[in-house]
mmCIF file of C-alpha atoms and ligand atoms in Angstrom:
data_model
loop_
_atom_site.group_PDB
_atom_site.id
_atom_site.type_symbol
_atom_site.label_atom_id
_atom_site.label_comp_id
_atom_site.label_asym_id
_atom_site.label_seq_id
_atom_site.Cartn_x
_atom_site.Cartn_y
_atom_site.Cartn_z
ATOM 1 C CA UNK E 3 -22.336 -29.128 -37.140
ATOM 2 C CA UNK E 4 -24.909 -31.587 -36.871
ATOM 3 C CA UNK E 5 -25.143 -34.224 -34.551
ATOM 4 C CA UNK E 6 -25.390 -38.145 -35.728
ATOM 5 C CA UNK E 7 -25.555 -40.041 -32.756
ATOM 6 C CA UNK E 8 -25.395 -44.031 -33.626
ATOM 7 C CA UNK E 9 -26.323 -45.213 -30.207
ATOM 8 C CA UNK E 10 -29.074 -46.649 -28.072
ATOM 9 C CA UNK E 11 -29.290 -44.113 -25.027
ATOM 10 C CA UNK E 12 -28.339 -40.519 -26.430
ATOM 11 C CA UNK E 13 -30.864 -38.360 -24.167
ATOM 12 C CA UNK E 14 -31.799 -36.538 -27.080
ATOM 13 C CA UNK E 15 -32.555 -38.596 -29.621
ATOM 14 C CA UNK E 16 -32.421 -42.126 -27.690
ATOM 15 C CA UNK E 17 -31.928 -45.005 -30.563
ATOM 16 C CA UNK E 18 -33.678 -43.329 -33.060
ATOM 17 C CA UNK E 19 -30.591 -43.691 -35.086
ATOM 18 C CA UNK E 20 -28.887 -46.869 -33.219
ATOM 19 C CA UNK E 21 -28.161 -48.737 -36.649
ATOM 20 C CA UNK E 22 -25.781 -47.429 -39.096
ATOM 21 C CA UNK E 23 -28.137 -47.301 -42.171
ATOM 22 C CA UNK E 24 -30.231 -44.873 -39.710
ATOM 23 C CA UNK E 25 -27.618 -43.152 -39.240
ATOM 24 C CA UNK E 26 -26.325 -42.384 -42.336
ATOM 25 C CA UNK E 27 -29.762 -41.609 -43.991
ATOM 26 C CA UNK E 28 -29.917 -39.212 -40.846
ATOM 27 C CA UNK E 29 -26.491 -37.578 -41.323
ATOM 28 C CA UNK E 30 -27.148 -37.104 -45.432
ATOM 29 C CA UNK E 31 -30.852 -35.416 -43.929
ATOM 30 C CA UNK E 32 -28.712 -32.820 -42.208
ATOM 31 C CA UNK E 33 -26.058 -32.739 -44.850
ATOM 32 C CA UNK E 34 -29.357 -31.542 -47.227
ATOM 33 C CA UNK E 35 -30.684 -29.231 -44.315
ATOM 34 C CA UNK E 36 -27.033 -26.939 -44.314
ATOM 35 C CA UNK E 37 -25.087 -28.963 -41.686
ATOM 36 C CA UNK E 38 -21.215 -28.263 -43.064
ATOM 37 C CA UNK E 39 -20.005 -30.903 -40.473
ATOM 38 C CA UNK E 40 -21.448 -34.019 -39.537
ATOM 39 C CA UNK E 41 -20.370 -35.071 -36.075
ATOM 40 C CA UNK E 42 -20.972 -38.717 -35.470
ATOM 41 C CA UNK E 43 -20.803 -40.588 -32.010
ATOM 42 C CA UNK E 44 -21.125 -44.124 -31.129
ATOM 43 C CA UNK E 45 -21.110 -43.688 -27.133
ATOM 44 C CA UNK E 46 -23.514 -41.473 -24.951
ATOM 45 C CA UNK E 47 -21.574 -38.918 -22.778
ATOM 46 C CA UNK E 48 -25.125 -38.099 -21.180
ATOM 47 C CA UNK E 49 -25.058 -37.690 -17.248
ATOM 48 C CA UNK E 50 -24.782 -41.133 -15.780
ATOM 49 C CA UNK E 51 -24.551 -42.899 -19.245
ATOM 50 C CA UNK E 52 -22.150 -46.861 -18.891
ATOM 51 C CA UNK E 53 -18.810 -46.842 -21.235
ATOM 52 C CA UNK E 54 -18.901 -48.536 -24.352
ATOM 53 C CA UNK E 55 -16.701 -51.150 -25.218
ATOM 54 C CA UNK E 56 -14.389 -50.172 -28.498
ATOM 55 C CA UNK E 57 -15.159 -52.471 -30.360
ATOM 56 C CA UNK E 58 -19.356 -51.576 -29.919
ATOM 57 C CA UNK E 59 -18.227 -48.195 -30.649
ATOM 58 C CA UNK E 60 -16.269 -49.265 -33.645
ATOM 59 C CA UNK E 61 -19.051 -51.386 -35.251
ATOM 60 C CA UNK E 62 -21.570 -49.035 -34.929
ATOM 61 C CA UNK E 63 -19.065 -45.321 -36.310
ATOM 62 C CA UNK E 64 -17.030 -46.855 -39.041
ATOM 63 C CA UNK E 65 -19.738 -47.664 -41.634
ATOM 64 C CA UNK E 66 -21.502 -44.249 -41.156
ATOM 65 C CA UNK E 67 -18.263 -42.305 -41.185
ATOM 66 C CA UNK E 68 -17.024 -44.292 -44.517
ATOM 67 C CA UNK E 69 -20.542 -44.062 -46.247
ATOM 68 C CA UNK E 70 -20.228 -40.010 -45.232
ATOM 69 C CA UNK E 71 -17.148 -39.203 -46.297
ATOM 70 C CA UNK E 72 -17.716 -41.479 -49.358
ATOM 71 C CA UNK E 73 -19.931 -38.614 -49.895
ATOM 72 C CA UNK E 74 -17.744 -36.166 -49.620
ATOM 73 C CA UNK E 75 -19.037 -34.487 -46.014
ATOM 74 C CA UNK E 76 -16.635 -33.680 -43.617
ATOM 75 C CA UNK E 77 -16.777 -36.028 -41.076
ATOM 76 C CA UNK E 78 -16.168 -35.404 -36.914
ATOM 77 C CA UNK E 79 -16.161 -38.969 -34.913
ATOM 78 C CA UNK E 80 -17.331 -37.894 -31.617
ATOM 79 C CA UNK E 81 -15.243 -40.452 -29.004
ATOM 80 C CA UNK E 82 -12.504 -40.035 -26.200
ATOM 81 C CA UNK E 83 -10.943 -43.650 -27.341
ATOM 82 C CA UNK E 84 -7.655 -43.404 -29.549
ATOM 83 C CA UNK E 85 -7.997 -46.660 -30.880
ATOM 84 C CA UNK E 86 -11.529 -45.283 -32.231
ATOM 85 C CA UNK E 87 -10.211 -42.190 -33.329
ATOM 86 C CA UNK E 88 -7.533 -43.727 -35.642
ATOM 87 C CA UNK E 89 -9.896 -46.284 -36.827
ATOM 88 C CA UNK E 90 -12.332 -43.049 -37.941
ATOM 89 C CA UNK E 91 -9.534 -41.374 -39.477
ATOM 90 C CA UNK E 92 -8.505 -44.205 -40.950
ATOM 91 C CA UNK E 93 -12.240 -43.885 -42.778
ATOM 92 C CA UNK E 94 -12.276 -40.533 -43.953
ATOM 93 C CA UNK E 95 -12.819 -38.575 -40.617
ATOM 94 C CA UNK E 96 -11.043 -35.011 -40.848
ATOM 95 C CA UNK E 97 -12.007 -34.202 -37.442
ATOM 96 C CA UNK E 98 -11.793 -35.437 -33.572
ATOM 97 C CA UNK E 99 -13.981 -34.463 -31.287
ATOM 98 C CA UNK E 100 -12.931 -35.287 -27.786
ATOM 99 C CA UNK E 101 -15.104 -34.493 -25.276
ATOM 100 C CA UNK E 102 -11.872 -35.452 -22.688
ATOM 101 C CA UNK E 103 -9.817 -33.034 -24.809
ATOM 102 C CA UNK E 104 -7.389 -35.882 -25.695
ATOM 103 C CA UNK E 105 -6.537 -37.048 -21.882
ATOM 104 C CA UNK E 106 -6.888 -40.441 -22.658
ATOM 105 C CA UNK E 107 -3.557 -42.342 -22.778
ATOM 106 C CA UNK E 108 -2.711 -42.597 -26.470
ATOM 107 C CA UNK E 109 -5.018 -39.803 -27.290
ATOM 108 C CA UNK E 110 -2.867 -37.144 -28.233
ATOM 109 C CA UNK E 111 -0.527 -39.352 -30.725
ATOM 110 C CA UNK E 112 -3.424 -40.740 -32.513
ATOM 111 C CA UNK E 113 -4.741 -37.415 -33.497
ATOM 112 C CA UNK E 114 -0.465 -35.595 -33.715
ATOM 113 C CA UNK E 115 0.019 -38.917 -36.326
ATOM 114 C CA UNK E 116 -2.651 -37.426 -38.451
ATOM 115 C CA UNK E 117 -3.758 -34.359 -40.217
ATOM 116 C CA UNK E 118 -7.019 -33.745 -39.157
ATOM 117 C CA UNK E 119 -8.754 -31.061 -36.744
ATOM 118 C CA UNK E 120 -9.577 -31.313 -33.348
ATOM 119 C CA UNK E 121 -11.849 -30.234 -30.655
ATOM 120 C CA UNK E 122 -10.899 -29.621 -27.545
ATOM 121 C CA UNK E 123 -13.917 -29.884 -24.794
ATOM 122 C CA UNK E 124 -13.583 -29.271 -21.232
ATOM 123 C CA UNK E 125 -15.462 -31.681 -19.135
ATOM 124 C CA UNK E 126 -14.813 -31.629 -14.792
ATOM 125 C CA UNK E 127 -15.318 -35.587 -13.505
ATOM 126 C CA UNK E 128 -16.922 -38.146 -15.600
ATOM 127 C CA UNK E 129 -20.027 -38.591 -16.938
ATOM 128 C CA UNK E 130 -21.298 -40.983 -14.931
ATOM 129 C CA UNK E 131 -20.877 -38.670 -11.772
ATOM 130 C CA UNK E 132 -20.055 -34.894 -13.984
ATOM 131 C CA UNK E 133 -23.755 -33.416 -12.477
ATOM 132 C CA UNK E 134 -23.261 -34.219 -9.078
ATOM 133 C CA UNK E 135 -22.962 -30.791 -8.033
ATOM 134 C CA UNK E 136 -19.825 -29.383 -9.702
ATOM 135 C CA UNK E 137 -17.995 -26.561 -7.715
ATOM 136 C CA UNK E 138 -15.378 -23.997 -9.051
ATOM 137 C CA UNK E 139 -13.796 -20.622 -7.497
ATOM 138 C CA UNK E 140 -13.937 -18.728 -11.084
ATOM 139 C CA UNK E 141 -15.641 -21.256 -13.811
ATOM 140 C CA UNK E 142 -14.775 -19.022 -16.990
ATOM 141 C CA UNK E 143 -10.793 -18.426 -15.658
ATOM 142 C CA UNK E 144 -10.837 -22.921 -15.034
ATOM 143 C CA UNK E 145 -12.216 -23.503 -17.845
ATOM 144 C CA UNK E 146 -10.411 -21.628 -20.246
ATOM 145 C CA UNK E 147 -7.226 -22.484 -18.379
ATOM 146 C CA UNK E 148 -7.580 -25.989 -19.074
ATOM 147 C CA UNK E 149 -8.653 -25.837 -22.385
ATOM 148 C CA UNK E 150 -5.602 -22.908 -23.298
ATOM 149 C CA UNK E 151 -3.128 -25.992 -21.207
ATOM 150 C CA UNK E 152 -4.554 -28.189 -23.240
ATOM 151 C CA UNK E 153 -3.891 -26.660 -26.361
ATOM 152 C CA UNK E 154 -0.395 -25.893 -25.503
ATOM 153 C CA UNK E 155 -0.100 -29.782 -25.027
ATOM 154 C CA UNK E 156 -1.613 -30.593 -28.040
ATOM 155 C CA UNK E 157 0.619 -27.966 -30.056
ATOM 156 C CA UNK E 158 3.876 -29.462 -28.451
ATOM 157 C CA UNK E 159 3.101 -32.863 -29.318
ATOM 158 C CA UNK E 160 2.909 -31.447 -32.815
ATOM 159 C CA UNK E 161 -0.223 -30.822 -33.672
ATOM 160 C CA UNK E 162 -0.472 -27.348 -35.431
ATOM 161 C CA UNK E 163 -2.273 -24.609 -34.471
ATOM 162 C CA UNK E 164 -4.430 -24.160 -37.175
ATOM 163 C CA UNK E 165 -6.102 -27.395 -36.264
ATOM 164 C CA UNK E 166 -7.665 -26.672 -32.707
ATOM 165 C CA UNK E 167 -10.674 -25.923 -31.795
ATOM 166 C CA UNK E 168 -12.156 -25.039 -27.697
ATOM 167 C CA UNK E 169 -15.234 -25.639 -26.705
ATOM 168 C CA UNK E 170 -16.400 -24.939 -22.824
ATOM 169 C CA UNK E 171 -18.901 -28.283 -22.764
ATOM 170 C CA UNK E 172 -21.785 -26.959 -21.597
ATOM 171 C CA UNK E 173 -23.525 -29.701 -19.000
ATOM 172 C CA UNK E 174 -20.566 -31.543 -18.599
ATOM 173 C CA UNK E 175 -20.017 -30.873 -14.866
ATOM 174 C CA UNK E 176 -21.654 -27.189 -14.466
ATOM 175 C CA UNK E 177 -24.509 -25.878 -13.194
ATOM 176 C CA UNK E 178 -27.361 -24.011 -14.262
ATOM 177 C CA UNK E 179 -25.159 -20.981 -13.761
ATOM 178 C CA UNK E 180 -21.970 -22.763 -14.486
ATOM 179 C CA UNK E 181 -23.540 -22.459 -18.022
ATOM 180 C CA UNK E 182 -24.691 -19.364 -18.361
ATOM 181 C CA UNK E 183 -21.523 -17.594 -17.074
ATOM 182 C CA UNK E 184 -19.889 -19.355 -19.598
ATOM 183 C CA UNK E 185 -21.569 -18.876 -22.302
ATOM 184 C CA UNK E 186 -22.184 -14.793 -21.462
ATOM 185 C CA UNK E 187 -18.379 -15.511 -21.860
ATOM 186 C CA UNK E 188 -17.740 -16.914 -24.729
ATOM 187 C CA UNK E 189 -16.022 -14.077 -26.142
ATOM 188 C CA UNK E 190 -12.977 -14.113 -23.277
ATOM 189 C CA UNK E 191 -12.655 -18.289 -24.733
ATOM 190 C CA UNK E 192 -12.723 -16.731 -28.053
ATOM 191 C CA UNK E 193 -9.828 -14.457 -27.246
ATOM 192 C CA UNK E 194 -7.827 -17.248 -26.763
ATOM 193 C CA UNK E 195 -7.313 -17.462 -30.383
ATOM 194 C CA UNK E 196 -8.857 -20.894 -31.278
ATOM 195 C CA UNK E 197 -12.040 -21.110 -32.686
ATOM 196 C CA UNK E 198 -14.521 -21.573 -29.954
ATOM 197 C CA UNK E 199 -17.435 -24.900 -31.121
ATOM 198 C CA UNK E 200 -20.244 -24.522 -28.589
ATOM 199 C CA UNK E 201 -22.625 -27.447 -27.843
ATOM 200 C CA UNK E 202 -26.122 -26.605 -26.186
ATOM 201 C CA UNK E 203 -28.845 -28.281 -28.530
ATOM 202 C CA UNK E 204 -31.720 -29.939 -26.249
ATOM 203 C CA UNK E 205 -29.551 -29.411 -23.035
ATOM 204 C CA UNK E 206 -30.701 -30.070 -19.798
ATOM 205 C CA UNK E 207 -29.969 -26.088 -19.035
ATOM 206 C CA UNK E 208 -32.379 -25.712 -21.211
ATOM 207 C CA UNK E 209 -34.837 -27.535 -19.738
ATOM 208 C CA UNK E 210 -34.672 -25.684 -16.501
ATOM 209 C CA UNK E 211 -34.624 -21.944 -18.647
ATOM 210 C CA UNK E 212 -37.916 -23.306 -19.912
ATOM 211 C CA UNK E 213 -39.451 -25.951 -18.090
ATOM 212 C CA UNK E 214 -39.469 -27.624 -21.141
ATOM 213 C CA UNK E 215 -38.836 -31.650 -21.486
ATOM 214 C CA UNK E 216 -36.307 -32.683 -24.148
ATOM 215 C CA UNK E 217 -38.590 -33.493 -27.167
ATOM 216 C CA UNK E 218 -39.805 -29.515 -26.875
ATOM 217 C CA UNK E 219 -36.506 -27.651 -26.923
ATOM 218 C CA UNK E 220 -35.963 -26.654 -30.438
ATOM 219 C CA UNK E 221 -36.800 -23.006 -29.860
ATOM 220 C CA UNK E 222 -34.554 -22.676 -27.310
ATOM 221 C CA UNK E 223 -32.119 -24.763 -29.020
ATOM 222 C CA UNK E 224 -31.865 -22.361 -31.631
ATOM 223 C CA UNK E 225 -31.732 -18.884 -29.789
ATOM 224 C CA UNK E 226 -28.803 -20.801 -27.551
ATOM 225 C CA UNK E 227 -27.021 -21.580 -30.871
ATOM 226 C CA UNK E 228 -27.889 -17.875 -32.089
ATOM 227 C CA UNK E 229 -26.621 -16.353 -28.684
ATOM 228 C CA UNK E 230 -23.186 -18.253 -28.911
ATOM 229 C CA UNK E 231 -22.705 -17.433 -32.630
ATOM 230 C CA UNK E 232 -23.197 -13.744 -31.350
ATOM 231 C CA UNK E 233 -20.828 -13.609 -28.524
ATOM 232 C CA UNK E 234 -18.480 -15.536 -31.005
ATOM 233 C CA UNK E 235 -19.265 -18.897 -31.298
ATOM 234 C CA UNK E 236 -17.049 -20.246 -35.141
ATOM 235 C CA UNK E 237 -18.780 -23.699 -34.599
ATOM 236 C CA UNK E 238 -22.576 -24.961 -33.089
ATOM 237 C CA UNK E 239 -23.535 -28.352 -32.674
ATOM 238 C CA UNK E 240 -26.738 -29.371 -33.173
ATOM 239 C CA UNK E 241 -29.611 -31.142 -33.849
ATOM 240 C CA UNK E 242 -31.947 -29.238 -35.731
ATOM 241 C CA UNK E 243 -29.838 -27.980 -38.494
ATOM 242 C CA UNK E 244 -32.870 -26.681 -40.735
ATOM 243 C CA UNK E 245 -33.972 -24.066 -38.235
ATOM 244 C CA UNK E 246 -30.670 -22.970 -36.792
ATOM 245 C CA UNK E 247 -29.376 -22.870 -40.374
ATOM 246 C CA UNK E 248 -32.631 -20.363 -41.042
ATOM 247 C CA UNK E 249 -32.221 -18.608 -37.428
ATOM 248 C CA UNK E 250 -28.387 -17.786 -38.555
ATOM 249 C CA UNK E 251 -29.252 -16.951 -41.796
ATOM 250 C CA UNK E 252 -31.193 -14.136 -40.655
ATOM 251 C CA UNK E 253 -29.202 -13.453 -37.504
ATOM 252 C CA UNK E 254 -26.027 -12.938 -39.969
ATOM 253 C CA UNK E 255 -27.890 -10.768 -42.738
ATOM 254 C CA UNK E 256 -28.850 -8.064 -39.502
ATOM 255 C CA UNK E 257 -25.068 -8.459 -38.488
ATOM 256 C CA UNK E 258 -23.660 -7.594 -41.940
ATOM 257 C CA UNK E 259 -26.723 -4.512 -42.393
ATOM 258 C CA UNK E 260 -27.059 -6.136 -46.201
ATOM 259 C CA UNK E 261 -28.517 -8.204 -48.046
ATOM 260 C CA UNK E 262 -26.553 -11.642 -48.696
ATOM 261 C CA UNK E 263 -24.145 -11.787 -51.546
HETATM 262 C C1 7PJ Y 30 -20.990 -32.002 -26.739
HETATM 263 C C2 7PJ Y 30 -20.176 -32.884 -27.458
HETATM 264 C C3 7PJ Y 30 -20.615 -30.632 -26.667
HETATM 265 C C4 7PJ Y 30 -18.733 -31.202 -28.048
HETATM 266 C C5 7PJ Y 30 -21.830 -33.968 -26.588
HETATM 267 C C6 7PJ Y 30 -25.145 -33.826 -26.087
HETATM 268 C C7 7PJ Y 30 -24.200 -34.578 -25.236
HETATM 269 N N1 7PJ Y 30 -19.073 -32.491 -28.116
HETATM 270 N N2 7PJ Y 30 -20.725 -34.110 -27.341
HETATM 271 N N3 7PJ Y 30 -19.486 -30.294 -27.342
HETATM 272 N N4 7PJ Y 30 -22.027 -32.695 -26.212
HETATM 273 N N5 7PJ Y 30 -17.639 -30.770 -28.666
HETATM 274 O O1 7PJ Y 30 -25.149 -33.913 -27.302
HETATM 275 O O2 7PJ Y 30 -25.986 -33.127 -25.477
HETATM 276 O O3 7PJ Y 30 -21.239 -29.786 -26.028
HETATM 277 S S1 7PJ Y 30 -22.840 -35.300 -26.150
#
């Protein structure tokens, strides 16, 4: 999955993309690099980032998820707002991705009164104030309990099985080792029976692995993507999709022992 952000303070990529022609040459750049799934976002969920009114967040996703799916990609609209995820669907998106797993009133119906997939993302406070330092007894047990509830909500407002996805949100309230716990356990959120879409690209946990600032994380972008696609990852967001698409290329040739069909 490769990630189009349309928006003026995304911590990775700040504005680079902010207007939708941007955005969709971007997207179809990725699309060309191996991305199967083009996620694209019209408000920052970085640590301490304002809300975006819908109709900002409207303006800037619809004409880069029409022109994409016009193109036949499949299309994820990255937003917690229902009005923005029926709009999206509305323009070819086939997948939600809800970094508030669906919590906000009017969520869950917009995404049940469709078809399309969905990714649930577990996320403790908001992200104006998620960082401020996050506490938990047993982080792996919380946060696959919530996501599992959340699930079970999802499936009993109708939407099927088939069509959810769980992702811990790494850096959305955790720490340093918040992060790594979960990720070394990726394989117990996996054994939930959903696939499991794991977001790390450029993280901030990065950062502090490496002492790296954002604009030199690729490498360690890429061995984070190819560490949760070993312990089971189905699903990794990203920004460089050319070099993870090579790193997993060569990660899944070793796991299969021969040479690619
Ligand atoms: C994630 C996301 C993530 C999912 C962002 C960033 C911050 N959606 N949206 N998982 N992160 N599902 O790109 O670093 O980890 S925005």
């Amino acid at each position: 999955m490769g990630i189009v952000n349309v928006t003026p303070d995304s911590f990775a990529d700040g504005g680079r993309h902010a207007d939708p022609a941007a955005a969709i040459a971007h997207a179809r750049a990725l699309r060309a690099d191996g991305a199967d799934i083009v996620d694209v976002g019209g408000e920052s969920t970085r640590p301490g980032a304002p809300p975006v009114a819908e109709r900002d967040e409207l303006a800037r996703v619809l004409p880069v998820v029409a022109a994409l799916a016009a193109d036949g990609a499949i299309v994820s609209v990255d937003t917690m707002k229902p009005g923005v995820m029926r709009a999206a669907i509305a323009a070819g998106a086939t997948m939600v991705n809800d970094v508030r797993a669906l919590t906000a009133p009017g969520a869950l119906e917009a995404v049940a009164d469709s078809g399309v997939a969905l990714c649930l993302m577990h996320m403790r406070g908001a992200p104006r104030t998620m960082q401020d330092a996050p506490e938990y007894a047993d982080v792996v047990a919380e946060v696959r309990a919530f996501l599992v509830a959340r699930a079970a909500a999802c499936e009993a407002a109708g939407i099927a099985r088939e069509r959810i996805l769980l992702d811990p949100g790494f850096g959305f309230g955790k720490s340093l080792g918040h992060n790594l716990a979960l990720l070394h356990a990726l394989p117990s959120l996996a054994a939930a029976g959903y696939p499991v879409l794991a977001g790390l690209s450029r993280k901030s946990m990065l950062g502090a692995l490496t002492g790296r600032p954002v604009g030199e994380r690729m490498v360690a972008s890429v061995a984070a993507a190819l560490a949760a696609v070993a312990r089971g990852a189905a699903i990794v967001r990203v920004h460089d999709v050319r070099e993870t698409v090579d790193a997993l290329k060569v990660w899944a040739a070793v796991d299969a022992g021969r040479a690619p069909a």
